[in-house]
Short mmCIF file of C-alpha atoms in Angstrom, two decimals:
data_model
loop_
_atom_site.label_atom_id
_atom_site.label_comp_id
_atom_site.label_asym_id
_atom_site.label_seq_id
_atom_site.Cartn_x
_atom_site.Cartn_y
_atom_site.Cartn_z
CA UNK A 1 140.51 52.29 122.40
CA UNK A 2 140.33 54.05 125.77
CA UNK A 3 143.92 55.26 125.30
CA UNK A 4 143.07 56.85 121.94
CA UNK A 5 139.98 58.56 123.34
CA UNK A 6 141.92 59.86 126.36
CA UNK A 7 144.46 61.42 124.00
CA UNK A 8 141.66 62.85 121.85
CA UNK A 9 139.95 64.44 124.84
CA UNK A 10 143.27 65.88 126.00
CA UNK A 11 143.81 67.44 122.56
CA UNK A 12 140.29 68.92 122.59
CA UNK A 13 140.86 70.39 126.05
CA UNK A 14 144.19 71.88 124.95
CA UNK A 15 142.59 73.53 121.92
CA UNK A 16 139.17 74.49 123.30
CA UNK A 17 139.48 74.56 127.10
CA UNK A 18 137.48 72.51 129.58
CA UNK A 19 134.05 71.35 128.41
CA UNK A 20 131.14 72.79 130.37
CA UNK A 21 128.80 69.92 129.48
CA UNK A 22 128.89 66.45 127.97
CA UNK A 23 126.33 63.90 126.89
CA UNK A 24 126.61 60.27 125.81
CA UNK A 25 124.57 58.39 123.24
CA UNK A 26 124.77 54.68 122.50
CA UNK A 27 123.24 53.16 119.39
CA UNK A 28 122.48 49.47 119.04
CA UNK A 29 125.60 47.62 117.95
CA UNK A 30 127.96 50.59 118.33
CA UNK A 31 130.33 51.99 120.92
CA UNK A 32 129.26 54.95 123.01
CA UNK A 33 129.62 58.36 121.40
CA UNK A 34 130.02 61.39 123.64
CA UNK A 35 129.47 65.01 122.63
CA UNK A 36 131.36 67.67 124.57
CA UNK A 37 130.29 71.32 124.68
CA UNK A 38 132.82 74.14 124.95
CA UNK A 39 132.05 77.85 125.41
CA UNK A 40 134.28 80.44 123.79
CA UNK A 41 134.03 84.23 123.90
CA UNK A 42 134.95 86.25 120.86
CA UNK A 43 134.38 89.90 119.94
CA UNK A 44 130.84 89.18 118.77
CA UNK A 45 129.65 87.18 121.77
CA UNK A 46 129.60 83.54 122.74
CA UNK A 47 130.63 80.78 120.37
CA UNK A 48 129.48 77.31 121.38
CA UNK A 49 131.56 74.43 120.09
CA UNK A 50 130.35 70.84 120.10
CA UNK A 51 132.91 68.08 119.60
CA UNK A 52 132.32 64.35 119.33
CA UNK A 53 134.37 61.86 121.33
CA UNK A 54 134.27 58.20 120.35
CA UNK A 55 134.23 58.26 116.55
CA UNK A 56 138.03 57.94 116.46
CA UNK A 57 138.14 54.83 118.67
CA UNK A 58 138.23 52.71 115.52
CA UNK A 59 139.56 53.49 112.05
CA UNK A 60 136.97 54.14 109.36
CA UNK A 61 136.80 51.39 106.76
CA UNK A 62 136.14 51.69 103.05
CA UNK A 63 132.75 50.00 102.53
CA UNK A 64 134.18 48.16 99.49
CA UNK A 65 136.97 46.57 101.55
CA UNK A 66 136.59 42.84 102.08
CA UNK A 67 138.03 42.99 105.60
CA UNK A 68 138.14 45.83 108.11
CA UNK A 69 141.63 46.66 109.40
CA UNK A 70 141.37 47.12 113.20
CA UNK A 71 144.44 49.41 113.31
CA UNK A 72 145.07 51.23 110.02
CA UNK A 73 142.67 53.64 108.41
CA UNK A 74 141.47 57.22 108.82
CA UNK A 75 140.25 58.37 112.23
CA UNK A 76 138.26 61.50 112.94
CA UNK A 77 136.09 63.45 115.33
CA UNK A 78 133.54 66.12 114.39
CA UNK A 79 133.47 69.75 115.56
CA UNK A 80 130.54 72.15 115.12
CA UNK A 81 130.76 75.86 116.04
CA UNK A 82 127.66 78.07 116.39
CA UNK A 83 126.78 81.40 117.95
CA UNK A 84 125.27 80.86 121.37
CA UNK A 85 121.99 82.23 122.68
CA UNK A 86 120.22 82.51 119.30
CA UNK A 87 118.68 79.03 119.12
CA UNK A 88 118.34 75.85 121.18
CA UNK A 89 121.51 74.42 119.65
CA UNK A 90 122.13 72.01 122.55
CA UNK A 91 119.56 69.77 120.87
CA UNK A 92 122.26 69.10 118.23
CA UNK A 93 123.88 66.58 120.58
CA UNK A 94 121.94 63.57 119.30
CA UNK A 95 122.25 64.46 115.57
CA UNK A 96 126.00 64.92 116.06
CA UNK A 97 126.25 61.55 117.77
CA UNK A 98 124.31 59.99 114.86
CA UNK A 99 126.81 61.47 112.38
CA UNK A 100 129.76 60.32 114.50
CA UNK A 101 128.34 56.78 114.63
CA UNK A 102 127.79 56.61 110.86
CA UNK A 103 131.20 55.01 110.10
CA UNK A 104 130.32 52.13 112.46
CA UNK A 105 126.66 51.89 111.48
CA UNK A 106 126.80 52.52 107.74
CA UNK A 107 130.43 51.76 106.93
CA UNK A 108 131.10 55.21 105.51
CA UNK A 109 134.39 57.10 105.52
CA UNK A 110 133.79 60.71 106.59
CA UNK A 111 136.21 63.03 104.79
CA UNK A 112 136.48 66.72 103.83
CA UNK A 113 134.07 67.68 101.06
CA UNK A 114 131.46 65.12 102.09
CA UNK A 115 127.85 65.96 102.88
CA UNK A 116 126.22 64.37 105.92
CA UNK A 117 122.46 64.51 106.42
CA UNK A 118 120.46 63.58 109.52
CA UNK A 119 117.08 63.94 107.79
CA UNK A 120 115.68 66.29 110.45
CA UNK A 121 116.60 69.80 111.64
CA UNK A 122 119.90 69.82 113.52
CA UNK A 123 118.09 71.61 116.37
CA UNK A 124 114.52 72.88 116.81
CA UNK A 125 113.53 75.23 113.94
CA UNK A 126 117.01 74.97 112.40
CA UNK A 127 117.08 75.68 108.66
CA UNK A 128 119.68 72.91 108.35
CA UNK A 129 119.42 69.12 108.28
CA UNK A 130 122.82 68.52 106.67
CA UNK A 131 126.41 69.64 107.06
CA UNK A 132 129.43 70.02 104.84
CA UNK A 133 132.60 68.42 106.19
CA UNK A 134 135.38 71.02 105.97
CA UNK A 135 139.16 70.70 105.98
CA UNK A 136 140.72 69.98 109.39
CA UNK A 137 143.66 71.68 111.05
CA UNK A 138 142.40 75.19 111.74
CA UNK A 139 140.75 74.96 115.14
CA UNK A 140 142.11 71.67 116.51
CA UNK A 141 145.35 70.23 115.16
CA UNK A 142 145.56 66.62 114.02
CA UNK A 143 146.51 64.19 116.78
CA UNK A 144 149.38 61.92 115.80
CA UNK A 145 149.11 58.35 117.10
CA UNK A 146 151.74 55.62 117.35
CA UNK A 147 152.46 53.87 114.06
CA UNK A 148 150.87 52.16 112.25
CA UNK A 149 147.74 54.06 113.35
CA UNK A 150 146.63 57.05 111.29
CA UNK A 151 146.33 60.43 113.01
CA UNK A 152 143.00 61.62 114.37
CA UNK A 153 141.64 64.53 112.34
CA UNK A 154 139.17 67.00 113.83
CA UNK A 155 136.72 67.77 111.04
CA UNK A 156 134.75 71.05 111.18
CA UNK A 157 131.09 70.78 110.20
CA UNK A 158 129.42 73.63 108.28
CA UNK A 159 125.59 73.54 108.40
CA UNK A 160 123.92 73.66 104.97
CA UNK A 161 120.36 74.59 104.05
CA UNK A 162 118.54 72.14 101.77
CA UNK A 163 119.09 74.52 98.82
CA UNK A 164 122.80 74.72 99.55
CA UNK A 165 123.06 70.94 99.88
CA UNK A 166 121.32 70.46 96.53
CA UNK A 167 123.56 73.10 94.89
CA UNK A 168 126.66 71.47 96.38
CA UNK A 169 125.70 68.10 94.86
CA UNK A 170 125.78 69.71 91.42
CA UNK A 171 128.66 72.18 91.75
CA UNK A 172 130.86 70.65 94.46
CA UNK A 173 132.03 71.60 97.93
CA UNK A 174 134.70 74.06 96.77
CA UNK A 175 132.22 76.11 94.76
CA UNK A 176 129.81 76.30 97.68
CA UNK A 177 132.54 77.39 100.08
CA UNK A 178 133.67 80.07 97.62
CA UNK A 179 130.08 81.31 97.36
CA UNK A 180 129.85 81.53 101.16
CA UNK A 181 133.13 83.45 101.24
CA UNK A 182 132.10 85.82 98.44
CA UNK A 183 128.86 86.71 100.23
CA UNK A 184 130.47 86.99 103.68
CA UNK A 185 128.21 84.27 105.06
CA UNK A 186 128.38 83.83 108.83
CA UNK A 187 128.47 80.04 108.95
CA UNK A 188 128.19 80.08 112.74
CA UNK A 189 124.81 81.84 112.68
CA UNK A 190 122.28 79.15 113.72
CA UNK A 191 119.44 81.09 112.11
CA UNK A 192 121.06 82.18 108.84
CA UNK A 193 119.32 81.90 105.51
CA UNK A 194 120.63 80.20 102.42
CA UNK A 195 123.32 82.03 100.50
CA UNK A 196 122.34 83.41 97.08
CA UNK A 197 122.77 80.57 94.61
CA UNK A 198 121.69 82.01 91.24
#
C-alpha cells in the first residue's frame, strides 16, 4: 500500500509541482486519507488544486461482489481545481477526504459520470454540495502499476449546484457538461451560479 501511495504522490508532484500544504483525515474503520494542496499560476490568477492521497491504496470493489479482490479492481484519486482568493476553499479538505473514503466506507466504485454529494457546502457559503466526476487524463496522467493491478486514475471533480445535480440526474452527465461548455461556464469559479437549465 505504501509503495502505491509513494508512486501516486510522485506522479502528482510531477504533474502539479510540490504541494504547499497537506492535511490528513482518518475515519473510523478506514485508512488515512491525505489531501494535498498545489498552487498554480495561470493568466487569470491563482488556481488552487486539491488532490487526495490514500483512496488508491486499495482497489474499489463492486458492492454486489461476494468477495473483495485485494489486488485487482479500479483505483483512483480525486483532483479539484478552483480559483484561489475568492472563497475559503481550504475548508474543502474534509469533504474531499469524505469522498475519497467513500469506496472503503460505502463500498462504491467512483467512476467518470458519477455524482458525489457530501450533504453540506463544500466550503463555507459554497453554492455546491456535490460534484460531477469527470474523465481523467487531462491534468494528471494515469499511473500504471505492476500487473495484475489496475492503473491509478486521477479523476477531476466539477462542483455542481443543487439545480445542476438535479438536472444531471434526469439528463445525464454528458448533457450537463455540454450545457456548461455552451454557456462558457467557468467551472473553477468557487462562487459561480448555476448554469441556465431551461
